[in-house]
Short mmCIF file of C-alpha atoms and ligand atoms in Angstrom, two decimals:
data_model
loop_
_atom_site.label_atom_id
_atom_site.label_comp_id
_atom_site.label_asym_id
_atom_site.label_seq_id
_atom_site.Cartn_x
_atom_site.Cartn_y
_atom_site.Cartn_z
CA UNK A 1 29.70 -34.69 -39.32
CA UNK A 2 26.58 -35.67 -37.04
CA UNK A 3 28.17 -36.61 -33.84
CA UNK A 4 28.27 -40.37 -33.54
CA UNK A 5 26.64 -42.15 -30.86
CA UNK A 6 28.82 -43.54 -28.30
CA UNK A 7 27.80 -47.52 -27.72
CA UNK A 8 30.54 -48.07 -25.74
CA UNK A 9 28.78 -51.88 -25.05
CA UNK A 10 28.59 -52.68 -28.67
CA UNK A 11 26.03 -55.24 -30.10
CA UNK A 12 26.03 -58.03 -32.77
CA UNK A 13 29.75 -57.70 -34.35
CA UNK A 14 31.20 -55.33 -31.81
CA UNK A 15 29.26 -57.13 -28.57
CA UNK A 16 30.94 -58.61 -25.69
CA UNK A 17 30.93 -61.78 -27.18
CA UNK A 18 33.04 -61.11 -30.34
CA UNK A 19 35.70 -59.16 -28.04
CA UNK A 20 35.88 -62.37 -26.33
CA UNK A 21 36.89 -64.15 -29.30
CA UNK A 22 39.17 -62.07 -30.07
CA UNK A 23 40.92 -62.38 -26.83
CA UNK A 24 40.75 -65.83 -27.40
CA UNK A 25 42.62 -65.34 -30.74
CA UNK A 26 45.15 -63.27 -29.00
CA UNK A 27 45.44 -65.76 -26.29
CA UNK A 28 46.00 -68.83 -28.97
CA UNK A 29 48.88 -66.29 -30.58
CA UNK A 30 51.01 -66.50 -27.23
CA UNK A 31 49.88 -63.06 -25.48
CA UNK A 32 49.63 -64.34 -22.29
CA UNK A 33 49.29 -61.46 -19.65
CA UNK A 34 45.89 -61.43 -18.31
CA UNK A 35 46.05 -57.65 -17.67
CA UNK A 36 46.54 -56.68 -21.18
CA UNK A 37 43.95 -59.18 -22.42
CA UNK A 38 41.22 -57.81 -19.91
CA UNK A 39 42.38 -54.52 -21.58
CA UNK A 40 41.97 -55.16 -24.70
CA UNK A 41 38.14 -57.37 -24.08
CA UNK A 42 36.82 -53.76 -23.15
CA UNK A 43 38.32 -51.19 -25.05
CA UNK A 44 35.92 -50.20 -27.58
CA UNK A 45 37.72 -50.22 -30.70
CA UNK A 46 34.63 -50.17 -33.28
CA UNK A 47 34.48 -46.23 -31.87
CA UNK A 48 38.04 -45.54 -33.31
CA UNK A 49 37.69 -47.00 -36.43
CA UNK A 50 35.52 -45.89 -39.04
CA UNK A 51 31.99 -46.00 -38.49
CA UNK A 52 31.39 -47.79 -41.74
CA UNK A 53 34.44 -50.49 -40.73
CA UNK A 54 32.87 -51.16 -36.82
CA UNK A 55 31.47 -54.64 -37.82
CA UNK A 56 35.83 -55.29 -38.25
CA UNK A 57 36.90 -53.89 -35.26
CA UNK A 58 37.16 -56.76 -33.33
CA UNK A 59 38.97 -58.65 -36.25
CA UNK A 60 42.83 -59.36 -35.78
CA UNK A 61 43.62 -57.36 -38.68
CA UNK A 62 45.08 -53.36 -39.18
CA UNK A 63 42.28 -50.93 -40.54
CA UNK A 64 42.49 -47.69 -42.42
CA UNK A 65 42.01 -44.56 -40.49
CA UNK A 66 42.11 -42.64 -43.22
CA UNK A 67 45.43 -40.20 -44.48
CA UNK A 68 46.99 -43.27 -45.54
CA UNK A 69 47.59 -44.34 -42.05
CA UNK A 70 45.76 -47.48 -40.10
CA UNK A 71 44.45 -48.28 -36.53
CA UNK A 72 47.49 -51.23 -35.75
CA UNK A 73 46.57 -54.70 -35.72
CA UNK A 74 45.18 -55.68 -31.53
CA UNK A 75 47.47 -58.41 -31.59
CA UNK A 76 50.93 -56.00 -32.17
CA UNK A 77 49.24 -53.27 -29.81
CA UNK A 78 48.69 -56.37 -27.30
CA UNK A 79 52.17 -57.55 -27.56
CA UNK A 80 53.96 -54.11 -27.24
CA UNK A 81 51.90 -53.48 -24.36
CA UNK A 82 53.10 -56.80 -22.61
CA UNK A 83 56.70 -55.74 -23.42
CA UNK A 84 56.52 -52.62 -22.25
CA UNK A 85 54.88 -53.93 -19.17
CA UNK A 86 57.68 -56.78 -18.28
CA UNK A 87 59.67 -54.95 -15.98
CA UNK A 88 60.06 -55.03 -12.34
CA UNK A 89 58.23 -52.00 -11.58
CA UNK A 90 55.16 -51.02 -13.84
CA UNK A 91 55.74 -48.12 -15.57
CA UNK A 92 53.85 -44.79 -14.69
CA UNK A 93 54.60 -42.52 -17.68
CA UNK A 94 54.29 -43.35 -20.75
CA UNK A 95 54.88 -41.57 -23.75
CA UNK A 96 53.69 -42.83 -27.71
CA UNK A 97 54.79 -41.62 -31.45
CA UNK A 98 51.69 -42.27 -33.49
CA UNK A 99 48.35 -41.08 -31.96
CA UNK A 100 46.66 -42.50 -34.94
CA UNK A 101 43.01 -43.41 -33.96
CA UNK A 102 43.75 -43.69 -30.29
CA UNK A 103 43.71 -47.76 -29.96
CA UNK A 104 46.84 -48.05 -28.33
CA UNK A 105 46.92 -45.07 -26.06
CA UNK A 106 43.28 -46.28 -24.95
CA UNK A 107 44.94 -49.63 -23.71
CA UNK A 108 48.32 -48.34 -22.24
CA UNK A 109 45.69 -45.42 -20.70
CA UNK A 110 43.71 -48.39 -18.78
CA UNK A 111 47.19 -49.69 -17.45
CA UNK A 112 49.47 -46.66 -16.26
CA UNK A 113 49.12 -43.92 -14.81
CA UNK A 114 49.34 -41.11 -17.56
CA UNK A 115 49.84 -41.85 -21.58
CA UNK A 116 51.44 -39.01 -23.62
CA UNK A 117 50.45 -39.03 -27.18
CA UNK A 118 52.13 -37.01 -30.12
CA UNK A 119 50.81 -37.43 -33.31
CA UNK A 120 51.41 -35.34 -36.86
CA UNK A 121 48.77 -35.22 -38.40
CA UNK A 122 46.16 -32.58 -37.40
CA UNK A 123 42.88 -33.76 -37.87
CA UNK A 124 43.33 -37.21 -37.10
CA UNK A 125 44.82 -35.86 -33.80
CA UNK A 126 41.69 -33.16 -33.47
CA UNK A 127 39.57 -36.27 -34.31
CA UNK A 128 41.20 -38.70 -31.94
CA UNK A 129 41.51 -36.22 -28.75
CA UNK A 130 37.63 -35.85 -29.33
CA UNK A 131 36.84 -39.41 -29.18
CA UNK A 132 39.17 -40.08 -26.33
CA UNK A 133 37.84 -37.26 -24.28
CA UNK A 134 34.32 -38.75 -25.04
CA UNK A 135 34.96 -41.66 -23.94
CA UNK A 136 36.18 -40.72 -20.68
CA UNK A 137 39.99 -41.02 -20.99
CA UNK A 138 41.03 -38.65 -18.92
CA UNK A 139 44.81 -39.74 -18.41
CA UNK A 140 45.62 -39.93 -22.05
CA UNK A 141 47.46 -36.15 -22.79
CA UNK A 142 47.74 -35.44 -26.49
CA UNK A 143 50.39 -33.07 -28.52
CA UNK A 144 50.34 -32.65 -32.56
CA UNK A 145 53.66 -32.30 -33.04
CA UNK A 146 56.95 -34.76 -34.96
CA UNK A 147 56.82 -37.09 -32.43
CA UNK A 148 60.58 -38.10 -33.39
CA UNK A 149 61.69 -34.88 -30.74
CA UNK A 150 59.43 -36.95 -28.05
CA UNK A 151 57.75 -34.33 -25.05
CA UNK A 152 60.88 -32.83 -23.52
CA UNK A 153 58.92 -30.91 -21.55
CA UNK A 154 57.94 -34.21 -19.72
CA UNK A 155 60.74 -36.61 -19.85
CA UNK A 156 61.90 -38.28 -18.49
CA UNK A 157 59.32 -41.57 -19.39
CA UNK A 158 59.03 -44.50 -17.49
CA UNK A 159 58.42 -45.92 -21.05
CA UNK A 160 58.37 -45.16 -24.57
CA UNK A 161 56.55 -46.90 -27.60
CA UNK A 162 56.51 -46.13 -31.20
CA UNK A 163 53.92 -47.08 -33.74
CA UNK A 164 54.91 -45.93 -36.54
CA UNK A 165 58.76 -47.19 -38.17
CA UNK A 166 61.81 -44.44 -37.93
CA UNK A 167 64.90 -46.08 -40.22
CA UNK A 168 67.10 -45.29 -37.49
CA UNK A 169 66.18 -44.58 -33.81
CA UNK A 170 65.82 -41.12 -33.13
CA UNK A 171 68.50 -39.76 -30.54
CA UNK A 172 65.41 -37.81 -28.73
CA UNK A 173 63.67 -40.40 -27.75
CA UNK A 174 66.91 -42.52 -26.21
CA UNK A 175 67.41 -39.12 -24.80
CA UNK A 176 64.05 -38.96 -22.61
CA UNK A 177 64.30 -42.61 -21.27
CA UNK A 178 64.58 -42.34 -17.55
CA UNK A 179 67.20 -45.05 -16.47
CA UNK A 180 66.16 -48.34 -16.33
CA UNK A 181 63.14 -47.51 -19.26
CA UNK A 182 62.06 -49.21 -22.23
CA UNK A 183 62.03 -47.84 -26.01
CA UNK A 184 59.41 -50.36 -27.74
CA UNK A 185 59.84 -49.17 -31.63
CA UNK A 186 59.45 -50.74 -34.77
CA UNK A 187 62.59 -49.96 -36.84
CA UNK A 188 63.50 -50.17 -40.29
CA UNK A 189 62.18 -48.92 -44.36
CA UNK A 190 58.69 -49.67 -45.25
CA UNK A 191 57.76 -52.57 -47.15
CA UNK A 192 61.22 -53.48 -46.49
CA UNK A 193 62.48 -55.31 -43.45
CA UNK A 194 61.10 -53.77 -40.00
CA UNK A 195 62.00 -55.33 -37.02
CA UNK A 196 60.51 -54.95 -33.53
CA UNK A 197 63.41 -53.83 -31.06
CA UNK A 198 63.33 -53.37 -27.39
CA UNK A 199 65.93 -50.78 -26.29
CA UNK A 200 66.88 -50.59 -22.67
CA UNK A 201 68.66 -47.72 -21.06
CA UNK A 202 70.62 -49.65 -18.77
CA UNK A 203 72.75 -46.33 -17.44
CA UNK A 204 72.95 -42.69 -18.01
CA UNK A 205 74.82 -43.55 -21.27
CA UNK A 206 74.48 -47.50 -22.19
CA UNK A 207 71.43 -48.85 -23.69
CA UNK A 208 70.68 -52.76 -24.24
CA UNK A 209 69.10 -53.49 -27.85
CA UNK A 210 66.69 -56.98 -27.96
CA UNK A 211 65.47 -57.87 -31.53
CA UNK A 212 62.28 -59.30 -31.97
CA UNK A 213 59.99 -60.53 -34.59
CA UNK A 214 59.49 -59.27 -38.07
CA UNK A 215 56.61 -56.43 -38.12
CA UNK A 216 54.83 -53.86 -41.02
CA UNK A 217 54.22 -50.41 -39.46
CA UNK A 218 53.54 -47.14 -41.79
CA UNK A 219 56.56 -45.07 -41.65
CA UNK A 220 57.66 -42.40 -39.04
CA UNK A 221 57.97 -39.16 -41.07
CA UNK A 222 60.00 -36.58 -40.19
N1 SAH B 301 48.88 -46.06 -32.40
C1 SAH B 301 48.02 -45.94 -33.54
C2 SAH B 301 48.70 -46.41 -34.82
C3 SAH B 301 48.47 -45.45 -35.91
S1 SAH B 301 49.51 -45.63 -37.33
C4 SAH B 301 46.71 -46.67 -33.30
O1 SAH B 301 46.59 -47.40 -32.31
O2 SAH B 301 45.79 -46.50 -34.09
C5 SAH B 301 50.86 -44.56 -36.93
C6 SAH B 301 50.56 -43.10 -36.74
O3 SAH B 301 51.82 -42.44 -36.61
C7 SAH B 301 49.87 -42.42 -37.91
O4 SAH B 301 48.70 -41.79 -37.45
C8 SAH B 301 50.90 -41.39 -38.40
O5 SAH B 301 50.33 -40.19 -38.88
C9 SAH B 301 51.73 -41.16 -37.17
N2 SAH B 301 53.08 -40.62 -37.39
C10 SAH B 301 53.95 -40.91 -38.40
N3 SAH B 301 55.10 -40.22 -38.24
C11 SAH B 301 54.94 -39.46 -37.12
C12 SAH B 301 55.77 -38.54 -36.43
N4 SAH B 301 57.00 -38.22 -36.85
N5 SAH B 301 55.28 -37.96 -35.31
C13 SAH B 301 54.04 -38.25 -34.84
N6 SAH B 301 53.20 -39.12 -35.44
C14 SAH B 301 53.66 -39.73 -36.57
#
């Protein structure tokens, strides 16, 4: 593949001016912190997307990234990210299931301090550490591995986030929340009904679970 030419500014469909109206969308859809929104204005997504799907990128909608899988939707990776950022104090490590084309580490990566990234698939996570690493993010650490074990090797996390759907919670990644941290995972079967839960380690051994809205995430595989 001829490398791809980085215009991180964008023009026409990917400009300035579409991000803003997509921020505006976001905004109208009841994602209200500013921080996430200024995120999300200036992350380039048309360079993790397909080339060929870059006039979409700054649509509200889930692409494919190819293997079956798809970049999420901005307006689920803007509302995790403001969950996993309503706590007292902002988290500083930050580990996600589901590299897929980057998106979401690149926003979480402009918001903490470090972003750890496992995803399974091998060249979409050869292909996404390239990009990121073009594009200057040098806080966003990546692993191919089943990110259902989580990085033991670094927990404990100051947060954890899941984009892709386990049917049940795996134990490993309740296992490396520090005390106090956040589990943001979609959970249920696919095309069935996935829910959006919130799951607070409150002490060593007692975790607080918040439901939230309905969402459609491709499935975490073991
Ligand atoms: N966060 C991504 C979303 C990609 S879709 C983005 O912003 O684009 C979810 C990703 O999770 C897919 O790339 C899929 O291959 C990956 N995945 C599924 N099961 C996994 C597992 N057990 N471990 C690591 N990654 C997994």
């Amino acid at each position: 593949m001829l490398p791809r030419k980085l215009d991180v500014q964008g023009i026409g469909m990917t400009s300035q001016r579409t991000r803003n109206r997509l921020v505006a969308r976001l905004r109208e859809n009841g994602i209200c912190n500013e921080a996430v929104l200024a995120v999300i204005s200036k992350t380039p997504r048309h360079l993790l997307v397909d080339e060929a799907l870059a006039s979409r990128a700054y649509e509200d909608t889930a692409l494919p990234i190819g293997h079956g899988q798809t970049i999420s939707q901005p307006y689920i990776v803007a509302r995790m990210t403001e969950l996993l950022l309503a706590v007292e104090n902002p988290p500083r490590k930050v580990l996600e299931v589901g590299t897929g084309s980057g998106y979401q580490a690149a926003v979480l990566a402009s918001l903490v301090e470090t972003v750890f990234t496992v995803e399974r698939i091998e060249p979409l996570h050869r292909a996404t550490r390239e990009m990121l690493a073009a594009l200057g993010y040098d806080n966003i650490r990546t692993y191919l591995s089943d990110g259902s074990w989580g990085v033991a090797s670094e927990a404990p996390f100051d947060a954890i986030i899941a984009t892709a759907a386990p049917e049940t919670v795996p134990p490993a990644l309740l296992e490396q929340l520090a005390i106090g941290a956040k589990l943001i995972i979609p959970v249920g079967k696919q095309g069935g009904s996935q829910r959006l839960q919130v799951i607070t380690r409150t002490h060593q051994d007692t975790y607080a679970t918040v439901e939230h809205e309905a969402v459609q995430f491709v499935p975490m595989i073991k």
